[in-house]
């Protein structure tokens, strides 16, 4: 008789199987309410024991109670009414998870559930787990929270002044999260030498990622006490760190599996509250727990594009070459740190990798405000400054009487060079990109020559192919891949990379298949699982193709070397003459002399044992060694150029995008269909940011989102999407696998400024902010200076600027250390102080 009252004779199972069955049944039923009997489970033979009468725990559903006020202290939380509801299994508040978390080590400022204070409308305060989603929703609404209101701050310009209580107890200065000032070369002198100096203030409104799939997660406690979390995340490695930290569990007891995402675009690259909460619930209840955020919730926790106010002062010579630039940015960071420190640096880091800017100064400030926290969105921190710089270049070309396209061609940053701010450039295919869109669009016959109301505009951009440093600085690889060969010719590939719709699984498989000469159908992938795959840092910063590709190439090369040695011995030919292709290994001088790939695997396994190899990748060091040089370096940079043709109605201000020509320097194209898909997806997203998308708040006084739904938040449909002509420019970069570079983010950047420049060509007005809506076009048409945009820029209160000599000045990439203050000699304190 088993411990549960049934015997092996009664169930028809062997004593061993009956014992395992009873262990499963007891383990599943010992905790939690009302597990549900699952009928129709097949009786299995052997060691697998799922009998018809085993009761499995039913899924629980989680809802988060979120703050309805922007800034307040939590006085009390009453969960009694929720706990008393039938079907409610568990309720959580913040005191059960006091440990903080965050994506950056310098911004560990979030709690899974708020403990003492809420900082924006939507901050999670409590959580409910119930037998169904409707019950969880009703119970969540029965939770009563008493708040003591605090003065909120919604404007970055006011946050700088620290007129209200700081949102956090860290940061550079009260509600100033980060303040940066760095200078490379003599910018003031360069501006004095210029023939033309332009100073412009521009604004880029914040917007959200808008993935088709909302955030969702499922967690389950394993029989051995571990917890497994399945999540719609771009960064399982960093979610794994956060869950382990907050729950106080050893990392080896936490497993995170990233499910293929229905879109991410940066919005799923933070660890989120809901992921930690469902993991906690699963451990408490011993039942699987699921949460799916509503679209409204995603709008509030989105980590979207930072609103950025910019001031740009640039000197130009008569031929269009720049002498120097002073770029200032003020970021509205929202309520938490997120990637904000990196975002701030990125608004100033990449201006120099596109055009030759011999001297450069950057001042940047990110503030905390009582609005949803901002973070990375496609292009992370670079679309805003790219808009400003490209529009100003267009103004300079107009003022100097130069063709905007030719002016850009004449001022490109050279390939294989080092920029003023110590970023190393490899291949540089922007010139061919510009030439291609100019030719395809018939630019020379259109620019300045079309009828009033029609115009063309050009803009360019650059982007990183992965960050040069990991988020948590260490000497370990950024990406790892293991390859295992089986005797049947199959290839198993393991990697922590995450598929978010960009095709990273395909790129991984193609890299391995290309080296080993097998078909894609012979590749089996296991990805994005912190228990079974080597670490990859995640799908962000356009890093996967270059970094995962290198690791995959290295692992496959090591496997091929073993097979080549074994096959060469059998075929009696030098291994250097062997080629791997079409599932064969053969002599390139005598292709008939060879063998099947599977036979080569068997020979190698007989000679060397099981064939399982690893590859990994760490980026080369950057030449910059100053504080802040960790943001901007990349193994390679991609380049894009776009020409956009518009039709502007001067009566209504409506802008019709008629056609887009876009070229992208991808290095070496690995999969043409994926590359074109990423380019045109970037164009679509950039078009939405250019003319309609914005994160607007009601009167900007309450922190309540004005349009938190797909009905009201406008995004282009197929009706608004114009014809797009895409050109792939191949300029292989030696730092990329097979010469490949990124394509996922760079092509978005030129779209917004190209639209603004085309509007100027069409009707002669400047709209120096996005989105460029009809009312702004009309306002510019009616203005004396034919411009719509911000008129002033606040004092960033910069008191100290780090100065770094450029390479041209004989610098070495370091900043001089400030002199150490002398300690007073004993008994001579006053004299030393006076001196």
PDB file of N, CA and C in Angstrom, residues 148-196:
ATOM      1  N   UNK A 148       0.131  59.602   1.944  1.00  0.00           N
ATOM      2  CA  UNK A 148       0.405  60.965   2.369  1.00  0.00           C
ATOM      3  C   UNK A 148       1.049  61.684   1.186  1.00  0.00           C
ATOM      4  N   UNK A 149       0.314  62.572   0.524  1.00  0.00           N
ATOM      5  CA  UNK A 149       0.828  63.190  -0.710  1.00  0.00           C
ATOM      6  C   UNK A 149       2.133  63.949  -0.479  1.00  0.00           C
ATOM      7  N   UNK A 150       2.996  63.868  -1.466  1.00  0.00           N
ATOM      8  CA  UNK A 150       4.246  64.627  -1.499  1.00  0.00           C
ATOM      9  C   UNK A 150       4.244  65.501  -2.750  1.00  0.00           C
ATOM     10  N   UNK A 151       4.950  66.606  -2.700  1.00  0.00           N
ATOM     11  CA  UNK A 151       5.022  67.474  -3.873  1.00  0.00           C
ATOM     12  C   UNK A 151       5.697  66.732  -5.017  1.00  0.00           C
ATOM     13  N   UNK A 152       5.061  66.711  -6.184  1.00  0.00           N
ATOM     14  CA  UNK A 152       5.682  66.052  -7.334  1.00  0.00           C
ATOM     15  C   UNK A 152       6.499  67.035  -8.160  1.00  0.00           C
ATOM     16  N   UNK A 153       7.338  66.507  -9.023  1.00  0.00           N
ATOM     17  CA  UNK A 153       8.053  67.317 -10.006  1.00  0.00           C
ATOM     18  C   UNK A 153       7.891  66.617 -11.351  1.00  0.00           C
ATOM     19  N   UNK A 154       7.453  67.374 -12.356  1.00  0.00           N
ATOM     20  CA  UNK A 154       7.191  66.798 -13.666  1.00  0.00           C
ATOM     21  C   UNK A 154       8.082  67.356 -14.767  1.00  0.00           C
ATOM     22  N   UNK A 155       8.753  68.465 -14.501  1.00  0.00           N
ATOM     23  CA  UNK A 155       9.563  69.115 -15.530  1.00  0.00           C
ATOM     24  C   UNK A 155      11.049  69.017 -15.191  1.00  0.00           C
ATOM     25  N   UNK A 156      11.874  68.547 -16.132  1.00  0.00           N
ATOM     26  CA  UNK A 156      13.320  68.477 -15.867  1.00  0.00           C
ATOM     27  C   UNK A 156      13.935  69.817 -15.485  1.00  0.00           C
ATOM     28  N   UNK A 157      13.466  70.901 -16.116  1.00  0.00           N
ATOM     29  CA  UNK A 157      14.024  72.214 -15.798  1.00  0.00           C
ATOM     30  C   UNK A 157      13.787  72.583 -14.341  1.00  0.00           C
ATOM     31  N   UNK A 158      12.644  72.124 -13.766  1.00  0.00           N
ATOM     32  CA  UNK A 158      12.373  72.373 -12.357  1.00  0.00           C
ATOM     33  C   UNK A 158      13.113  71.377 -11.465  1.00  0.00           C
ATOM     34  N   UNK A 159      13.278  70.158 -11.965  1.00  0.00           N
ATOM     35  CA  UNK A 159      13.996  69.151 -11.179  1.00  0.00           C
ATOM     36  C   UNK A 159      15.439  69.577 -10.924  1.00  0.00           C
ATOM     37  N   UNK A 160      16.035  70.275 -11.877  1.00  0.00           N
ATOM     38  CA  UNK A 160      17.411  70.741 -11.701  1.00  0.00           C
ATOM     39  C   UNK A 160      17.537  71.653 -10.491  1.00  0.00           C
ATOM     40  N   UNK A 161      16.478  72.417 -10.250  1.00  0.00           N
ATOM     41  CA  UNK A 161      16.524  73.390  -9.152  1.00  0.00           C
ATOM     42  C   UNK A 161      16.269  72.772  -7.789  1.00  0.00           C
ATOM     43  N   UNK A 162      15.868  71.490  -7.753  1.00  0.00           N
ATOM     44  CA  UNK A 162      15.653  70.789  -6.488  1.00  0.00           C
ATOM     45  C   UNK A 162      14.706  71.543  -5.558  1.00  0.00           C
ATOM     46  N   UNK A 163      13.565  71.917  -6.120  1.00  0.00           N
ATOM     47  CA  UNK A 163      12.571  72.657  -5.333  1.00  0.00           C
ATOM     48  C   UNK A 163      11.685  71.732  -4.505  1.00  0.00           C
ATOM     49  N   UNK A 164      11.697  70.431  -4.801  1.00  0.00           N
ATOM     50  CA  UNK A 164      10.900  69.476  -4.033  1.00  0.00           C
ATOM     51  C   UNK A 164      11.815  68.399  -3.477  1.00  0.00           C
ATOM     52  N   UNK A 165      11.278  67.619  -2.570  1.00  0.00           N
ATOM     53  CA  UNK A 165      12.042  66.548  -1.934  1.00  0.00           C
ATOM     54  C   UNK A 165      12.563  65.574  -2.987  1.00  0.00           C
ATOM     55  N   UNK A 166      13.838  65.210  -2.928  1.00  0.00           N
ATOM     56  CA  UNK A 166      14.392  64.290  -3.925  1.00  0.00           C
ATOM     57  C   UNK A 166      13.636  62.961  -3.957  1.00  0.00           C
ATOM     58  N   UNK A 167      13.480  62.425  -5.150  1.00  0.00           N
ATOM     59  CA  UNK A 167      12.781  61.144  -5.292  1.00  0.00           C
ATOM     60  C   UNK A 167      13.594  60.004  -4.700  1.00  0.00           C
ATOM     61  N   UNK A 168      14.925  60.135  -4.755  1.00  0.00           N
ATOM     62  CA  UNK A 168      15.806  59.069  -4.278  1.00  0.00           C
ATOM     63  C   UNK A 168      16.923  59.663  -3.416  1.00  0.00           C
ATOM     64  N   UNK A 169      17.527  58.818  -2.628  1.00  0.00           N
ATOM     65  CA  UNK A 169      18.603  59.250  -1.759  1.00  0.00           C
ATOM     66  C   UNK A 169      19.971  59.118  -2.390  1.00  0.00           C
ATOM     67  N   UNK A 170      20.019  58.936  -3.688  1.00  0.00           N
ATOM     68  CA  UNK A 170      21.311  58.874  -4.371  1.00  0.00           C
ATOM     69  C   UNK A 170      21.213  59.758  -5.613  1.00  0.00           C
ATOM     70  N   UNK A 171      22.255  59.845  -6.349  1.00  0.00           N
ATOM     71  CA  UNK A 171      22.280  60.702  -7.525  1.00  0.00           C
ATOM     72  C   UNK A 171      23.307  61.798  -7.328  1.00  0.00           C
ATOM     73  N   UNK A 172      23.541  62.550  -8.391  1.00  0.00           N
ATOM     74  CA  UNK A 172      24.599  63.550  -8.347  1.00  0.00           C
ATOM     75  C   UNK A 172      24.209  64.806  -7.577  1.00  0.00           C
ATOM     76  N   UNK A 173      22.889  65.126  -7.581  1.00  0.00           N
ATOM     77  CA  UNK A 173      22.492  66.359  -6.900  1.00  0.00           C
ATOM     78  C   UNK A 173      20.971  66.373  -6.757  1.00  0.00           C
ATOM     79  N   UNK A 174      20.454  65.854  -5.643  1.00  0.00           N
ATOM     80  CA  UNK A 174      19.014  65.842  -5.423  1.00  0.00           C
ATOM     81  C   UNK A 174      18.288  65.101  -6.523  1.00  0.00           C
ATOM     82  N   UNK A 175      17.425  65.799  -7.275  1.00  0.00           N
ATOM     83  CA  UNK A 175      16.700  65.165  -8.368  1.00  0.00           C
ATOM     84  C   UNK A 175      17.478  65.157  -9.678  1.00  0.00           C
ATOM     85  N   UNK A 176      18.727  65.573  -9.638  1.00  0.00           N
ATOM     86  CA  UNK A 176      19.621  65.364 -10.773  1.00  0.00           C
ATOM     87  C   UNK A 176      20.248  63.986 -10.614  1.00  0.00           C
ATOM     88  N   UNK A 177      19.795  63.059 -11.459  1.00  0.00           N
ATOM     89  CA  UNK A 177      20.306  61.698 -11.380  1.00  0.00           C
ATOM     90  C   UNK A 177      21.763  61.639 -11.827  1.00  0.00           C
ATOM     91  N   UNK A 178      22.059  62.263 -12.973  1.00  0.00           N
ATOM     92  CA  UNK A 178      23.421  62.227 -13.501  1.00  0.00           C
ATOM     93  C   UNK A 178      23.747  63.552 -14.158  1.00  0.00           C
ATOM     94  N   UNK A 179      24.940  64.077 -13.872  1.00  0.00           N
ATOM     95  CA  UNK A 179      25.428  65.303 -14.501  1.00  0.00           C
ATOM     96  C   UNK A 179      26.805  65.006 -15.082  1.00  0.00           C
ATOM     97  N   UNK A 180      26.968  65.291 -16.367  1.00  0.00           N
ATOM     98  CA  UNK A 180      28.201  64.956 -17.090  1.00  0.00           C
ATOM     99  C   UNK A 180      28.711  66.188 -17.809  1.00  0.00           C
ATOM    100  N   UNK A 181      30.003  66.384 -17.818  1.00  0.00           N
ATOM    101  CA  UNK A 181      30.615  67.426 -18.650  1.00  0.00           C
ATOM    102  C   UNK A 181      32.010  66.967 -19.036  1.00  0.00           C
ATOM    103  N   UNK A 182      32.260  66.891 -20.332  1.00  0.00           N
ATOM    104  CA  UNK A 182      33.571  66.468 -20.815  1.00  0.00           C
ATOM    105  C   UNK A 182      33.906  67.209 -22.106  1.00  0.00           C
ATOM    106  N   UNK A 183      35.173  67.541 -22.258  1.00  0.00           N
ATOM    107  CA  UNK A 183      35.601  68.309 -23.421  1.00  0.00           C
ATOM    108  C   UNK A 183      36.843  67.683 -24.035  1.00  0.00           C
ATOM    109  N   UNK A 184      36.851  67.640 -25.374  1.00  0.00           N
ATOM    110  CA  UNK A 184      37.945  67.047 -26.122  1.00  0.00           C
ATOM    111  C   UNK A 184      38.492  68.094 -27.095  1.00  0.00           C
ATOM    112  N   UNK A 185      39.611  68.686 -26.763  1.00  0.00           N
ATOM    113  CA  UNK A 185      40.178  69.742 -27.580  1.00  0.00           C
ATOM    114  C   UNK A 185      39.653  71.110 -27.179  1.00  0.00           C
ATOM    115  N   UNK A 186      40.146  72.120 -27.864  1.00  0.00           N
ATOM    116  CA  UNK A 186      39.801  73.510 -27.567  1.00  0.00           C
ATOM    117  C   UNK A 186      38.552  73.893 -28.364  1.00  0.00           C
ATOM    118  N   UNK A 187      37.374  73.655 -27.802  1.00  0.00           N
ATOM    119  CA  UNK A 187      36.123  73.916 -28.507  1.00  0.00           C
ATOM    120  C   UNK A 187      35.910  75.417 -28.686  1.00  0.00           C
ATOM    121  N   UNK A 188      36.162  76.200 -27.642  1.00  0.00           N
ATOM    122  CA  UNK A 188      35.956  77.646 -27.756  1.00  0.00           C
ATOM    123  C   UNK A 188      36.823  78.241 -28.858  1.00  0.00           C
ATOM    124  N   UNK A 189      38.065  77.820 -28.913  1.00  0.00           N
ATOM    125  CA  UNK A 189      38.959  78.303 -29.958  1.00  0.00           C
ATOM    126  C   UNK A 189      38.493  77.877 -31.341  1.00  0.00           C
ATOM    127  N   UNK A 190      37.985  76.647 -31.438  1.00  0.00           N
ATOM    128  CA  UNK A 190      37.497  76.136 -32.725  1.00  0.00           C
ATOM    129  C   UNK A 190      36.284  76.921 -33.207  1.00  0.00           C
ATOM    130  N   UNK A 191      35.406  77.295 -32.281  1.00  0.00           N
ATOM    131  CA  UNK A 191      34.228  78.076 -32.662  1.00  0.00           C
ATOM    132  C   UNK A 191      34.630  79.483 -33.112  1.00  0.00           C
ATOM    133  N   UNK A 192      35.665  80.049 -32.487  1.00  0.00           N
ATOM    134  CA  UNK A 192      36.128  81.384 -32.884  1.00  0.00           C
ATOM    135  C   UNK A 192      36.723  81.369 -34.296  1.00  0.00           C
ATOM    136  N   UNK A 193      37.317  80.268 -34.676  1.00  0.00           N
ATOM    137  CA  UNK A 193      37.937  80.165 -36.001  1.00  0.00           C
ATOM    138  C   UNK A 193      36.926  79.896 -37.109  1.00  0.00           C
ATOM    139  N   UNK A 194      35.698  79.541 -36.747  1.00  0.00           N
ATOM    140  CA  UNK A 194      34.713  79.130 -37.744  1.00  0.00           C
ATOM    141  C   UNK A 194      34.228  80.315 -38.577  1.00  0.00           C
ATOM    142  N   UNK A 195      33.844  80.032 -39.825  1.00  0.00           N
ATOM    143  CA  UNK A 195      33.234  81.040 -40.698  1.00  0.00           C
ATOM    144  C   UNK A 195      31.749  81.209 -40.393  1.00  0.00           C
ATOM    145  N   UNK A 196      31.137  80.166 -39.854  1.00  0.00           N
ATOM    146  CA  UNK A 196      29.715  80.201 -39.504  1.00  0.00           C
ATOM    147  C   UNK A 196      29.523  79.448 -38.200  1.00  0.00           C
TER     148      UNK A 196
END
